Amino acid sequence: TQLLEQSPQFLSIQEGENLTVYCNSSSVFSSLQWYRQEPGEGPVLLVTVVTGGEVKKLKRLTFQFGDARKDSSLHITAAQPGDTGLYLCAGPQGTDKLIFGTGTRLQVFP
Amino acid sequence: EPEVTQTPSHQVTQMGQEVILRCVPISNHLYFYWYRQILGQKVEFLVSFYNNEISEKSEIFDDQFSVERPDGSNFTLKIRSTKLEDSAMYFCASHRGGETQYFGPGTRLLVL
């Protein structure tokens, strides 16, 4: 069974700081998705990375897929209170179901 | 932008009662899923559905669960006799054949 481990589990930072969240596995994934989830809501897709070594940018968020396609990172530059939420990585397992990481709960204080 | 919708947003039921959770996937999508998230835990896969049949199901998806696509737009999850441990957020997701799944806002189910 493929597993996705995220670190750190919790992160509390001040507005304006930079941070990096990691998603690691011992297995190769054909792609990884990053989602953000607000309390009581569904996961909202941020990005899908497909190619090993790929880097994608979404405003202040930078996503990287590891060369071996076993890990991914999310870097946020100059975090804002609006970035607060639960960040989830997920990857396809088997035919096409998604398995989710353990999540990183980010709190950005003004 | 089209999105997955789910009803109801919240459902409270007594143990042993039947519940039906409803989803309207994005209209041109072909693959449909149900996931659940127990409070404080990971999002877990329940079942996938394609071409009017279940393509894969997890160990969680036992005989008490069933899914149906009764018409061209709705996708439902039925729990025949709810248990306390079925309390969770239930998410519907869909995609049209790529690897990215789009999730609905969820139904919070509370079994008393």
XYZ file of C-alpha atoms in Angstrom:
222
model
C 0.000 0.000 0.000
C 1.312 3.405 -0.931
C 1.494 5.979 1.854
C 1.981 9.718 1.755
C 3.543 11.349 4.804
C 3.393 15.094 5.215
C 5.544 17.289 7.397
C 5.277 19.261 9.437
C 1.916 18.246 10.846
C 1.266 21.725 12.265
C 2.792 25.065 11.421
C 2.092 28.449 13.034
C 3.829 31.452 11.559
C 3.577 35.224 11.364
C 2.345 37.039 8.292
C 5.189 37.685 5.857
C 7.219 34.595 6.724
C 8.130 31.898 4.228
C 7.393 28.211 4.749
C 7.785 24.838 3.090
C 5.542 21.806 3.452
C 6.746 18.362 2.430
C 4.961 15.299 1.069
C 6.991 12.080 1.001
C 6.474 8.504 -0.053
C 8.569 5.397 -0.584
C 6.510 4.714 -3.724
C 6.540 6.318 -7.154
C 3.438 8.251 -8.155
C 2.397 9.095 -11.703
C 1.269 12.485 -10.395
C 0.608 14.319 -7.163
C -2.066 16.815 -6.390
C -2.070 19.496 -3.719
C -5.346 20.551 -2.157
C -6.288 23.102 0.470
C -9.160 22.357 2.803
C -11.001 24.843 5.005
C -12.862 23.592 8.110
C -16.173 21.973 7.150
C -15.470 22.150 3.424
C -14.182 19.892 0.702
C -10.594 19.814 -0.581
C -10.002 22.489 -3.216
C -7.447 21.651 -5.880
C -4.397 23.904 -6.014
C -2.190 22.135 -8.532
C -1.323 18.820 -10.178
C 2.329 17.954 -10.822
C 3.051 15.210 -13.316
C 6.661 15.281 -14.513
C 9.612 14.445 -12.269
C 11.427 17.655 -11.359
C 8.486 19.804 -12.419
C 8.024 23.179 -10.744
C 4.708 24.996 -10.857
C 3.941 28.426 -9.487
C 0.598 29.745 -8.337
C 1.124 33.357 -7.221
C 3.081 33.055 -3.950
C 2.891 29.236 -3.921
C 5.602 27.140 -5.567
C 5.101 23.401 -6.019
C 7.862 20.972 -6.888
C 7.677 17.298 -7.828
C 10.756 15.279 -6.959
C 12.914 13.913 -9.752
C 12.031 10.350 -8.752
C 8.322 11.229 -8.404
C 8.277 10.018 -4.798
C 8.007 13.379 -3.085
C 6.734 16.898 -3.500
C 7.021 20.208 -1.722
C 4.915 23.310 -1.392
C 6.683 26.583 -0.654
C 4.736 29.698 0.315
C 6.459 33.049 0.092
C 5.353 35.911 2.347
C 2.474 33.999 3.913
C -0.829 35.802 4.427
C -3.610 35.072 6.952
C -5.705 33.955 3.977
C -3.262 31.068 3.450
C -4.468 29.511 6.704
C -5.897 26.038 6.169
C -5.172 22.338 5.888
C -2.840 21.478 3.016
C -3.184 17.987 1.610
C -1.150 16.128 -0.948
C -2.792 13.245 -2.786
C -1.778 10.768 -5.442
C -3.473 8.116 -7.555
C -3.247 4.509 -6.370
C -4.222 1.542 -8.455
C -6.720 2.367 -11.186
C -7.493 5.906 -10.254
C -8.531 6.365 -6.648
C -6.671 8.982 -4.663
C -4.802 8.376 -1.460
C -4.292 11.383 0.722
C -1.441 12.514 2.865
C -1.658 13.119 6.564
C -2.046 16.868 6.037
C -0.295 20.002 7.245
C -2.366 22.442 9.227
C -1.091 25.969 8.629
C -2.006 28.967 10.774
C -0.795 32.390 9.675
C -1.151 35.132 12.257
C -1.491 38.805 11.282
C -16.653 27.580 -13.339
C -18.518 24.258 -13.029
C -18.296 22.546 -9.668
C -19.404 19.438 -7.838
C -22.390 20.028 -5.573
C -23.632 17.942 -2.653
C -26.822 17.833 -0.615
C -27.588 17.996 2.177
C -24.739 19.936 3.723
C -25.556 18.432 7.119
C -27.512 15.320 8.104
C -28.311 14.100 11.590
C -29.776 10.625 11.899
C -30.468 7.933 14.458
C -28.386 4.776 14.511
C -29.975 2.115 12.313
C -31.661 4.590 9.981
C -31.018 4.767 6.266
C -29.435 7.870 4.761
C -28.949 8.932 1.161
C -26.282 11.458 0.319
C -26.600 13.185 -3.007
C -24.048 14.569 -5.405
C -24.214 16.315 -8.759
C -20.832 15.826 -10.445
C -19.465 18.200 -13.072
C -21.560 17.628 -16.181
C -19.004 16.255 -18.659
C -17.216 14.073 -16.112
C -17.302 10.300 -16.428
C -15.654 9.017 -13.260
C -17.274 9.438 -9.859
C -16.081 8.824 -6.336
C -17.085 8.911 -2.719
C -14.575 9.604 0.038
C -15.059 10.151 3.724
C -13.135 12.000 6.411
C -13.682 11.170 10.043
C -13.055 14.198 12.232
C -9.318 14.769 12.620
C -8.360 11.937 10.293
C -7.236 11.510 6.690
C -9.533 11.603 3.706
C -10.268 7.948 2.830
C -11.429 6.424 -0.438
C -14.759 4.589 -0.345
C -15.778 3.748 -3.897
C -15.262 4.645 -7.543
C -17.917 4.408 -10.245
C -17.590 4.406 -14.028
C -19.840 3.363 -16.880
C -22.718 2.698 -14.494
C -20.885 0.262 -12.310
C -18.529 0.181 -9.351
C -14.936 0.017 -10.552
C -13.284 -0.213 -7.147
C -14.296 -0.176 -3.501
C -12.439 -0.071 -0.231
C -12.797 -2.318 2.813
C -14.929 0.391 4.386
C -17.527 0.046 1.620
C -19.319 -3.025 2.972
C -22.819 -4.377 2.309
C -24.374 -1.446 4.173
C -23.188 0.949 1.473
C -24.430 1.296 -2.084
C -24.065 3.819 -4.875
C -26.311 4.699 -7.746
C -26.462 7.026 -10.690
C -30.246 7.154 -11.097
C -30.224 9.671 -13.948
C -27.764 11.631 -16.046
C -26.809 14.056 -13.322
C -27.099 12.640 -9.801
C -24.748 10.267 -8.006
C -25.909 8.956 -4.637
C -24.407 7.144 -1.681
C -26.792 5.148 0.481
C -26.024 3.805 3.918
C -28.693 1.249 4.760
C -28.389 1.029 8.517
C -26.160 3.718 9.945
C -23.734 3.070 12.779
C -22.153 5.561 15.155
C -18.818 5.115 13.409
C -20.328 6.260 10.100
C -20.273 9.821 11.446
C -17.945 11.723 9.129
C -17.728 14.217 6.298
C -18.590 12.508 3.029
C -17.118 13.961 -0.147
C -18.128 13.289 -3.709
C -15.528 13.782 -6.444
C -15.455 13.489 -10.207
C -13.152 13.739 -13.190
C -13.433 13.292 -16.927
C -10.480 10.978 -17.479
C -7.443 12.904 -16.354
C -5.726 12.451 -13.020
C -7.175 15.452 -11.239
C -10.305 14.901 -9.187
C -12.620 17.733 -8.229
C -14.313 17.547 -4.865
C -17.686 18.718 -3.635
C -18.151 20.684 -0.415
C -19.152 17.581 1.532
C -22.031 16.334 3.649
C -21.452 16.237 7.369
C -23.195 13.115 8.692
C -23.801 12.724 12.391
C -25.196 9.420 13.648
C -26.677 9.524 17.146
